[in-house]
Coordinates of C-alpha atoms in Angstrom, one line a residue:
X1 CA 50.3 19.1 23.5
X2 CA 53.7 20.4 24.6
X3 CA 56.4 21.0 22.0
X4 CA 59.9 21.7 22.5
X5 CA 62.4 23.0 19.8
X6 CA 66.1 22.2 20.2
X7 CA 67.8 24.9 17.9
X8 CA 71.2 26.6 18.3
X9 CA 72.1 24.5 21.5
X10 CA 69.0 25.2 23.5
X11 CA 65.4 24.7 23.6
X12 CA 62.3 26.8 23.6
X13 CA 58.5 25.9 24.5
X14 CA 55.7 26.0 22.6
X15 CA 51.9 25.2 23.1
X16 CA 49.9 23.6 19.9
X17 CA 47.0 22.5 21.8
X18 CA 45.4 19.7 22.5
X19 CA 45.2 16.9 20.0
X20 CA 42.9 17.5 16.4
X21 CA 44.0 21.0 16.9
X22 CA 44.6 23.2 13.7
X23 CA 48.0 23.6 15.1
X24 CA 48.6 19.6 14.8
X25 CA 49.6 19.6 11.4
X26 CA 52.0 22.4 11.2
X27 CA 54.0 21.0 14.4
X28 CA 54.2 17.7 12.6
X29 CA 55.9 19.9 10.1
X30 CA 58.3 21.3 12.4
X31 CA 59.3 18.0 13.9
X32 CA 60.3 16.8 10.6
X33 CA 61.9 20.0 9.5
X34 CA 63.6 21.3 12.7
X35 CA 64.1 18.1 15.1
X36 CA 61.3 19.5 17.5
X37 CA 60.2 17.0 20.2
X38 CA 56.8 16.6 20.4
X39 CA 55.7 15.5 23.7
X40 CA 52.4 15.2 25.1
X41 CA 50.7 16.3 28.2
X42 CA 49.1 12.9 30.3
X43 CA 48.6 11.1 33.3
X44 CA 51.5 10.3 35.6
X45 CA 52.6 6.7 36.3
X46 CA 51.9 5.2 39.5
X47 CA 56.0 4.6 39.9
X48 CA 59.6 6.3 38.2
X49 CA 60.1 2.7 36.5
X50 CA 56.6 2.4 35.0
X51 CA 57.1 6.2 33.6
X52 CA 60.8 4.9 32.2
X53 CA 59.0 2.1 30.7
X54 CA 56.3 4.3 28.8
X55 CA 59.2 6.0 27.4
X56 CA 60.5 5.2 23.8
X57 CA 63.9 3.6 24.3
X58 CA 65.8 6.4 22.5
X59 CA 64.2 9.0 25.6
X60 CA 64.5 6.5 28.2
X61 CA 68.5 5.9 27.3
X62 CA 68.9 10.0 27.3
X63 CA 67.5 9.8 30.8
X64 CA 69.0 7.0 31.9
X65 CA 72.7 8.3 30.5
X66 CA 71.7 11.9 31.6
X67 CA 71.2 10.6 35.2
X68 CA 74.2 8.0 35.1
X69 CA 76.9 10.5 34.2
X70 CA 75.3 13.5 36.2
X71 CA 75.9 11.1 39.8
X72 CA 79.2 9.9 38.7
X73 CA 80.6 14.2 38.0
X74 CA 79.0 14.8 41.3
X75 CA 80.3 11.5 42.8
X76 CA 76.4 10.8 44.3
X77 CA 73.4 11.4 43.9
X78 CA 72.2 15.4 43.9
X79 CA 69.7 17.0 46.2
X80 CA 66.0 18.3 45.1
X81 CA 65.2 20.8 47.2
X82 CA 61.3 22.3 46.8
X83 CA 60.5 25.6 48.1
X84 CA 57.8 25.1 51.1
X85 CA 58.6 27.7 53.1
X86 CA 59.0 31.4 52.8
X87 CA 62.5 31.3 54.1
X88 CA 63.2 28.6 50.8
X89 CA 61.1 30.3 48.8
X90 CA 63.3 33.7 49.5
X91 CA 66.6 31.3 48.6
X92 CA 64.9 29.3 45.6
X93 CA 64.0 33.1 44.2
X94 CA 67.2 34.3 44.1
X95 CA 69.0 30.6 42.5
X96 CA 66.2 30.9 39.7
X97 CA 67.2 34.9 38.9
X98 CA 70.8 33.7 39.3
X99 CA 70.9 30.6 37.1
X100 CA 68.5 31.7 34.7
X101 CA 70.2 34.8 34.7
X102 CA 73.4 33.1 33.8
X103 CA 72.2 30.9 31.4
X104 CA 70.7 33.4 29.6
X105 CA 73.5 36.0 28.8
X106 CA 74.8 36.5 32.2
X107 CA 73.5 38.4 35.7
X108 CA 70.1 39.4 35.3
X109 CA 69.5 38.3 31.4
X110 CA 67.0 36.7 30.3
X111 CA 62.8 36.7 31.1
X112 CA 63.8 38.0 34.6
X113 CA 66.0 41.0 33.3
X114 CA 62.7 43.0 33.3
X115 CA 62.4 44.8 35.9
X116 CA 58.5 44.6 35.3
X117 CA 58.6 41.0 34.7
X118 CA 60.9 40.0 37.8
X119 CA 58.5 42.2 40.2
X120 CA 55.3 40.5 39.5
X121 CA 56.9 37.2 39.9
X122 CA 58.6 38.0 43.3
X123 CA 55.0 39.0 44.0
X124 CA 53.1 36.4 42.6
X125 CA 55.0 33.5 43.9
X126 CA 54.4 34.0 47.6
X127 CA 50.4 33.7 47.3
X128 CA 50.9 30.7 45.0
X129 CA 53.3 29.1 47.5
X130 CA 50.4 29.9 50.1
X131 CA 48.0 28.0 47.7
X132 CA 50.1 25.1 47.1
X133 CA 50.5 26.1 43.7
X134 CA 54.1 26.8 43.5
X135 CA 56.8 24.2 42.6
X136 CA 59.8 25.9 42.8
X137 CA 62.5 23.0 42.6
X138 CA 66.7 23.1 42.6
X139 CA 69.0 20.8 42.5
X140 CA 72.3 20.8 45.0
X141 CA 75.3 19.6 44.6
X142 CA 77.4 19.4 47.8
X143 CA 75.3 21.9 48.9
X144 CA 75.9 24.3 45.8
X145 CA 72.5 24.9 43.4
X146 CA 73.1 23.8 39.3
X147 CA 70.0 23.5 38.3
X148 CA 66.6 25.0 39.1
X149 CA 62.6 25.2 37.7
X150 CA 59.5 27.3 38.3
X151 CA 56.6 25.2 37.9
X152 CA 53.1 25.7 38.2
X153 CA 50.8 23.5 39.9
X154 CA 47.0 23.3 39.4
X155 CA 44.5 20.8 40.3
X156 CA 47.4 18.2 41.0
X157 CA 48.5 18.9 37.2
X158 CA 52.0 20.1 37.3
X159 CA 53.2 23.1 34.2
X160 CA 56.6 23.9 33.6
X161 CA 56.8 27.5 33.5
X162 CA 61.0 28.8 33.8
X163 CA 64.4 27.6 34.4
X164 CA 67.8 28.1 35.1
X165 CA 71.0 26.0 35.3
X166 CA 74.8 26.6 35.6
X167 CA 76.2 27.2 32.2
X168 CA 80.2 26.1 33.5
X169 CA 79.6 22.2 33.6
X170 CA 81.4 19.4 31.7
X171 CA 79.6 18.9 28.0
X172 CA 78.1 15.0 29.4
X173 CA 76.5 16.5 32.7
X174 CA 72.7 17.6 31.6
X175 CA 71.4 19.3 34.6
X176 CA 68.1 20.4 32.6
X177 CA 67.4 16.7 31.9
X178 CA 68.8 15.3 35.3
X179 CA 66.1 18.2 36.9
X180 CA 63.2 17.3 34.9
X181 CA 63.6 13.5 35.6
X182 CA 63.6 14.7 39.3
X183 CA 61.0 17.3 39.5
X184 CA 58.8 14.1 37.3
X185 CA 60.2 11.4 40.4
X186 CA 58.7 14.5 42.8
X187 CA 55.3 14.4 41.2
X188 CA 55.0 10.5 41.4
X189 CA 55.4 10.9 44.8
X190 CA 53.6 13.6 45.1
X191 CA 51.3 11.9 43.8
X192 CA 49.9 14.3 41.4
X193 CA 47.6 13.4 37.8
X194 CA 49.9 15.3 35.3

C-alpha cells in the first residue's frame, strides 16, 4: 500500500503495508484527518487510456489538467529522457542533486545534502544501472531539465524512490504530476507488471 500525505504544500511517502495490515486502520484515519491519498500498489494496464480509465474521475481530471496546462506553458509536449547509459546517468545524477536540491531548500538541501547519503547513491546507481534496475527519468523542456525521479526497478515492478523539480514555475504547471504520468506511460511501454 502506498500512501502519500499532502501537508504544507508538499507531499511525503509512506509505506503501510499490504492490505489487512495493522497499519490499515490507522492510515484510514489519516486520510480522513489529514487529506492523505491512499493509493495502492497493482498491476499496470496494458495501455495509458485503460490506466486513465481505472482512475477515479477526480484523479483522472488532475492528470488530464496537469498534462493539458503543462504542454500548453511549454508550448509542446516535454521530453522523458531515461538514463541508459553511463554518460546519461553522469547528467541524470547531477539534474536529480540539482532539482532536488533546489526544491528542497536550495543547492545541495535536502536527502542528498549528506555527504554520506549522496556518496552511496553516486555509487550505488552505476551497478543498478548495469542490472537494469535503475530508472532514473527527467523531463526537458526545450532542452532544459524541470522535473526528474529516481526509481527503482525490480522484477519488472517499478518503486519510486526520490525526486526533484524546478521550484520557479507558474502555480498551474505540476511537473511532479506531469512526470509521474510520464515515467507511468514509460512503464506501459516498457512493459513492466507494477
Amino acid at each position: 500500500l502506498g500512501v502519500v500525505e499532502r501537508e504544507a504544500g508538499h507531499r511525503r511517502g509512506l509505506n503501510g503495508g499490504p492490505r489487512g495490515h495493522e497499519a490499515q486502520p490507522r492510515l484510514a484515519d489519516l486520510e480522513r484527518a489529514r487529506g492523505v491519498v491512499v493509493t495502492e500498489f497493482g498491476p499496470v494496464p496494458v495501455s495509458w487510456e485503460e490506466y486513465l480509465a481505472a482512475l477515479p474521475s477526480k484523479h483522472r481530471y488532475v492528470v488530464r489538467r496537469a498534462l493539458r496546462d503543462f504542454d500548453a506553458w511549454a508550448e509542446g509536449p516535454a521530453t522523458l529522457r531515461v538514463a541508459s547509459t553511463a554518460d546519461d546517468l553522469t547528467e541524470g545524477q547531477r539534474i536529480l542533486l540539482e532539482l532536488h536540491g533546489e526544491r528542497w531548500n536550495g543547492a545541495h538541501g535536502g536527502a542528498f545534502g549528506s555527504e554520506r547519503f549522496d556518496d552511496f547513491h553516486r555509487r550505488v546507481m552505476p551497478a543498478l544501472l548495469e542490472k537494469g534496475a535503475l530508472e532514473l527519468a527527467w523531463l526537458e523542456v526545450a532542452g532544459a531539465p524541470v522535473a526528474i525521479a529516481y526509481n527503482i526497478v525490480w522484477n519488472e515492478k517499478v518503486y519510486f524512490y526520490q525526486s526533484g523539480r524546478r521550484v520557479d514555475l507558474p502555480g498551474r504547471v505540476r511537473p511532479g504530476i506531469v512526470l509521474h504520468a510520464r515515467a507511468i506511460q514509460h512503464a506501459i511501454e516498457s512493459g513492466r507488471r507494477e
